[in-house]
Short mmCIF file of C-alpha atoms in Angstrom, two decimals:
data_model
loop_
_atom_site.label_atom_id
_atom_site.label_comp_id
_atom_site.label_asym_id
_atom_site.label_seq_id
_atom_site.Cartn_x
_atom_site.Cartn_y
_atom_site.Cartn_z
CA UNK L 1 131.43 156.98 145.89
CA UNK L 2 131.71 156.04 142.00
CA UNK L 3 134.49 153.53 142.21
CA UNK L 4 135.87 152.88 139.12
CA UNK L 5 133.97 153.90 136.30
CA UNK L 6 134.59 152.99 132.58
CA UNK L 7 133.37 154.82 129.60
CA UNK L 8 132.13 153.58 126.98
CA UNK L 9 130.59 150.61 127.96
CA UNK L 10 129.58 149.18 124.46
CA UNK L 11 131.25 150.13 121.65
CA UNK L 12 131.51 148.35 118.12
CA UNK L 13 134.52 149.51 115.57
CA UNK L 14 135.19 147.95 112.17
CA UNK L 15 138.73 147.05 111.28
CA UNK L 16 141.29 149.75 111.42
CA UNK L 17 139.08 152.54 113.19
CA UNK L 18 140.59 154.13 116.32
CA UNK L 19 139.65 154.48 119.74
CA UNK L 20 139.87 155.20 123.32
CA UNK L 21 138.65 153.79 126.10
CA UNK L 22 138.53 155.37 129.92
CA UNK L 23 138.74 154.68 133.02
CA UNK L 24 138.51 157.10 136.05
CA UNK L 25 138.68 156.11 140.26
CA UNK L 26 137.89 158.74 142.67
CA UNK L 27 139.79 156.40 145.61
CA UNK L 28 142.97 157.82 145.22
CA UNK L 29 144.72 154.65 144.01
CA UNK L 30 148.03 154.77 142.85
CA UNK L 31 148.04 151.55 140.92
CA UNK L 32 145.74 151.23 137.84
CA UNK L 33 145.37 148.30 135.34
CA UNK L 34 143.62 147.46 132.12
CA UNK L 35 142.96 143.80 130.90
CA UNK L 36 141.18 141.85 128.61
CA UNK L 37 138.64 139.10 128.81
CA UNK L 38 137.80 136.53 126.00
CA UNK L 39 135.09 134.79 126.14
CA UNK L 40 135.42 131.76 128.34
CA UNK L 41 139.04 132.58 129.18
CA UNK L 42 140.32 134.47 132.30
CA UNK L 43 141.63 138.09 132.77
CA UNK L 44 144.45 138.90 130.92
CA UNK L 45 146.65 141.70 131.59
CA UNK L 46 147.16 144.32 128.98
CA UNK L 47 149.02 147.55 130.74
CA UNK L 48 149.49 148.68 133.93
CA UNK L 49 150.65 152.16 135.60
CA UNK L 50 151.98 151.86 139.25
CA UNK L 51 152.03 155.79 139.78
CA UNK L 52 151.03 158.75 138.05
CA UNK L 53 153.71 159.31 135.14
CA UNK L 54 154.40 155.19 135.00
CA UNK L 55 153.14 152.89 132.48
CA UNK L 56 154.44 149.56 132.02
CA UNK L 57 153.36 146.18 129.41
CA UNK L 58 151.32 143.53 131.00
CA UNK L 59 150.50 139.52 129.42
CA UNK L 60 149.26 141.16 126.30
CA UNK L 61 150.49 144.60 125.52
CA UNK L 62 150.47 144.20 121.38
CA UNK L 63 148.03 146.46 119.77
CA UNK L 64 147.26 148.40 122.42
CA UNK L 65 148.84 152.00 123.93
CA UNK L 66 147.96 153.52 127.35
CA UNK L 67 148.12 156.88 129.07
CA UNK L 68 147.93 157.78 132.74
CA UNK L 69 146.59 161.33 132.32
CA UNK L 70 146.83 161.52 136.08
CA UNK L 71 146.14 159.90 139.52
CA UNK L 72 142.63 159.67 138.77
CA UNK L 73 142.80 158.38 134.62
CA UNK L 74 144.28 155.19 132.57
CA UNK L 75 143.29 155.75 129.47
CA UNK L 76 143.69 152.64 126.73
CA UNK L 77 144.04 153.15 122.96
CA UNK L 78 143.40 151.32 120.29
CA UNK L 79 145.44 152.59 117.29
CA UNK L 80 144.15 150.02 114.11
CA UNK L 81 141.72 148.25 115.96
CA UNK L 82 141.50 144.33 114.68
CA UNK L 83 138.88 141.24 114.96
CA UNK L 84 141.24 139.34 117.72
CA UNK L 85 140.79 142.68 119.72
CA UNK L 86 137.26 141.80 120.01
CA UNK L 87 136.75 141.38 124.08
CA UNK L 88 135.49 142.95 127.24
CA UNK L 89 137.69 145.41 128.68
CA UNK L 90 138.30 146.04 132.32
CA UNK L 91 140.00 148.49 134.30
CA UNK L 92 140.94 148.52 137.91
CA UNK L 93 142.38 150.40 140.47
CA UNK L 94 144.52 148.91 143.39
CA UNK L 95 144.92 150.01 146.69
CA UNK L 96 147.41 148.08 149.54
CA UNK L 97 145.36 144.98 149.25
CA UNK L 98 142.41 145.11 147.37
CA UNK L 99 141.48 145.60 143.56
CA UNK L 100 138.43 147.50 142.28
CA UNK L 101 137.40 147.10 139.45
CA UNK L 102 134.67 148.46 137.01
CA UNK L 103 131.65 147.03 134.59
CA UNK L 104 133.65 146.88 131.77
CA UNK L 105 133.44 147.72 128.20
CA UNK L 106 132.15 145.22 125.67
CA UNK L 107 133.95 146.00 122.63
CA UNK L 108 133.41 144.42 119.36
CA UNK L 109 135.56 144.68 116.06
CA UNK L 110 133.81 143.63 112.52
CA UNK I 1 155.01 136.62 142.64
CA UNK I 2 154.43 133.25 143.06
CA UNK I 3 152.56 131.25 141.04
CA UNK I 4 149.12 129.69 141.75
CA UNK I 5 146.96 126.47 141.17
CA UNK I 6 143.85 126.24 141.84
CA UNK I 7 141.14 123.27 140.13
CA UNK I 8 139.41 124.77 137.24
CA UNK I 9 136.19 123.65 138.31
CA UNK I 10 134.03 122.73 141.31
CA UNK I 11 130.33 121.70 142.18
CA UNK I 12 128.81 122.31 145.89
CA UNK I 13 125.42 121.69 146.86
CA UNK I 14 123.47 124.82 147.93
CA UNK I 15 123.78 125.12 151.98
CA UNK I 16 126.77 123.40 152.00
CA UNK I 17 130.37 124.18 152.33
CA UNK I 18 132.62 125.30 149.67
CA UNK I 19 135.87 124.68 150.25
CA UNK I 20 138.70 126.13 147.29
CA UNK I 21 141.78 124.99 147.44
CA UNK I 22 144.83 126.67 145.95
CA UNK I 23 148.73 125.60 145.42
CA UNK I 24 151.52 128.51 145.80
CA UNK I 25 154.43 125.88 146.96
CA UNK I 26 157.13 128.98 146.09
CA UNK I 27 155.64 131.77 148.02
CA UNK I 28 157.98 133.70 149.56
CA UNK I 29 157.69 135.04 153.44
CA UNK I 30 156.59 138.53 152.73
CA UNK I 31 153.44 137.45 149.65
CA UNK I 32 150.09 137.69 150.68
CA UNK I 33 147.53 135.11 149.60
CA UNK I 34 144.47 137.26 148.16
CA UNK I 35 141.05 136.06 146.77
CA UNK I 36 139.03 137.47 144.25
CA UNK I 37 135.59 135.95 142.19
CA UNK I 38 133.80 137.08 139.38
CA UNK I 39 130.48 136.76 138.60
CA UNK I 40 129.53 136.55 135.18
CA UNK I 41 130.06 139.16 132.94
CA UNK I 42 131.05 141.18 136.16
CA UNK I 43 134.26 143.30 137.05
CA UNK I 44 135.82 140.46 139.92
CA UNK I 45 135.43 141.52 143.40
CA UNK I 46 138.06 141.14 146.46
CA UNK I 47 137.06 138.61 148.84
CA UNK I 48 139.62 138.18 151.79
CA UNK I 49 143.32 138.06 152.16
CA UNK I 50 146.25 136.72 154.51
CA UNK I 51 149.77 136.16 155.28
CA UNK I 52 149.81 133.01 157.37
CA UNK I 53 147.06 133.09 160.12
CA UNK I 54 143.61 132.38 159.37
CA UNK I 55 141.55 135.13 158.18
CA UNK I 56 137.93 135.57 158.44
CA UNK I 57 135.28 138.24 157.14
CA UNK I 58 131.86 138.28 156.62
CA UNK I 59 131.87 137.19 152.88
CA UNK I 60 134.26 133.71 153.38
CA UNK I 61 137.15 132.00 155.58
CA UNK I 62 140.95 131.58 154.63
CA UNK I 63 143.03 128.70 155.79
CA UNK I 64 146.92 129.04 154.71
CA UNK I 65 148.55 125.97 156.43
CA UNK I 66 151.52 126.22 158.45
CA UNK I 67 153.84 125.97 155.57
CA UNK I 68 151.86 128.52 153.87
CA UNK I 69 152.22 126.61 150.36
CA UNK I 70 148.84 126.12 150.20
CA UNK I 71 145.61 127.52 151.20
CA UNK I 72 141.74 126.89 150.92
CA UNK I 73 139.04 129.63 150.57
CA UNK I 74 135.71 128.72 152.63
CA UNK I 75 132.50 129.90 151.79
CA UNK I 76 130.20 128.24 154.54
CA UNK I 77 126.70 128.35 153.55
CA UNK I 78 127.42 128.40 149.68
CA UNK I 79 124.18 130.18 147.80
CA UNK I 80 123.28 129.72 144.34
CA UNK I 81 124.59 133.55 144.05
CA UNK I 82 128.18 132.40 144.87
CA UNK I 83 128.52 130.56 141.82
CA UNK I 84 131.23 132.32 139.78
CA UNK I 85 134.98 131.84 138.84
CA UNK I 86 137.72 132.17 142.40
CA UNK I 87 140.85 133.62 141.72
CA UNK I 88 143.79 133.04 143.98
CA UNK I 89 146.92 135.37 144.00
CA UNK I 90 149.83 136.07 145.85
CA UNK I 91 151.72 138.99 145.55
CA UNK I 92 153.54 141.46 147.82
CA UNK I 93 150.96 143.31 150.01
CA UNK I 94 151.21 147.33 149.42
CA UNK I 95 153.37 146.21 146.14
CA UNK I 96 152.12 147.90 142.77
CA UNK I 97 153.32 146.28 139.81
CA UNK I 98 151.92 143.58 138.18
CA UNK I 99 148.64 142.01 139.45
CA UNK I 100 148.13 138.55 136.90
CA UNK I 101 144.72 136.66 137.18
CA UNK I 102 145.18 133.11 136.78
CA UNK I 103 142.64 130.77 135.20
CA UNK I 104 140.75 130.28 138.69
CA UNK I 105 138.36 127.32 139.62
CA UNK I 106 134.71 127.86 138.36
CA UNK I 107 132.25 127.18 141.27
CA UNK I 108 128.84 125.62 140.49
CA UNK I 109 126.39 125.92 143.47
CA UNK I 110 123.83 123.54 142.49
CA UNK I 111 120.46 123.15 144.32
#
């Protein structure tokens, strides 16, 4: 049982590039979630999806778009990636009562 | 959902008990208090949860008092390995939505 599993897990852009980053769960969760972590600082939400089809903004939505592809994927994009967007990336996955979440993805802008 | 306080730090001697407290004075009757920590660097894990009787499981303890505006996570036998950062939520049990992280207290398990 993978969990939730987030791909890549380092990554370094320079300013302006593009990217993706993924997260899959095999639990069958309906609820998915993507924040942010600066260093020092607590979790921040970026976007969440409730159910397959739904998206909505979390804390810190600016700079950032998100697809759920389906039950299983929350995808989050990076359109003009920036320094400030410099962070480790989580995603989760949310059943009833308890939140899973993966390793993360370090991701550094320059 | 209610908001949360918790202390944002803590020290507890190795072998002794940690005891967490946390502040949701406008909970409403149908929020759940959860628990999470994260180790550093780590994805946070789920500890325990409750609505207003005591829980127990075999990571910690959680005491909501009567008035369920407050509540204190218990980690009996603290370990150098429990030092991390304790978040404390409250939200709607089987709810999606939302699901906001507070600052947390930062647990030091010293030797």
């Amino acid at each position: 049982n993978a969990g939730v599993t987030q791909t890549p897990k380092f990554q370094v852009l320079k300013t302006g590039q593009s990217m993706t980053l993924q997260c899959a769960q095999d639990m069958n969760h309906n609820s998915m979630y993507w924040y942010r972590q600066d260093p020092g600082m607590g979790l921040r939400l970026i976007y969440y999806s409730a159910s397959e089809g739904t998206t909505d903004k979390g804390e810190v939505p600016n700079g950032y778009n998100v697809s759920r592809l389906n039950k299983r994927e929350f995808s989050l994009r990076l359109e003009s990636a920036a320094p400030s967007q410099t962070s480790v990336y989580f995603c989760a996955s949310r059943n009833r009562a308890e939140a899973f979440f993966g390793q993360g993805t370090r991701l550094t802008v320059v | 959902d209610a908001k949360t306080t918790q202390p944002p730090s803590m020290d507890c001697a190795e072998g002794r008990a940690a005891n967490l407290p946390c502040n949701h004075s406008t909970i409403s009757g149908n929020e759940y208090v959860y628990w999470y920590r994260q180790i550093h660097s780590q994805g946070p894990q789920y500890i325990i949860h409750g609505l207003k009787n005591n829980e127990t499981n075999e990571m910690a303890s959680l005491i909501i008092t009567e008035d369920r505006k407050s509540s204190t996570l218990i980690l009996p036998h603290a370990t150098l390995r429990d030092t991390a950062v304790y978040y404390c939520i409250v939200k709607i049990y089987n709810q999606g939505g939302k699901l906001i992280f507070g600052q947390g207290t930062e647990l030091s398990v010293k030797p």
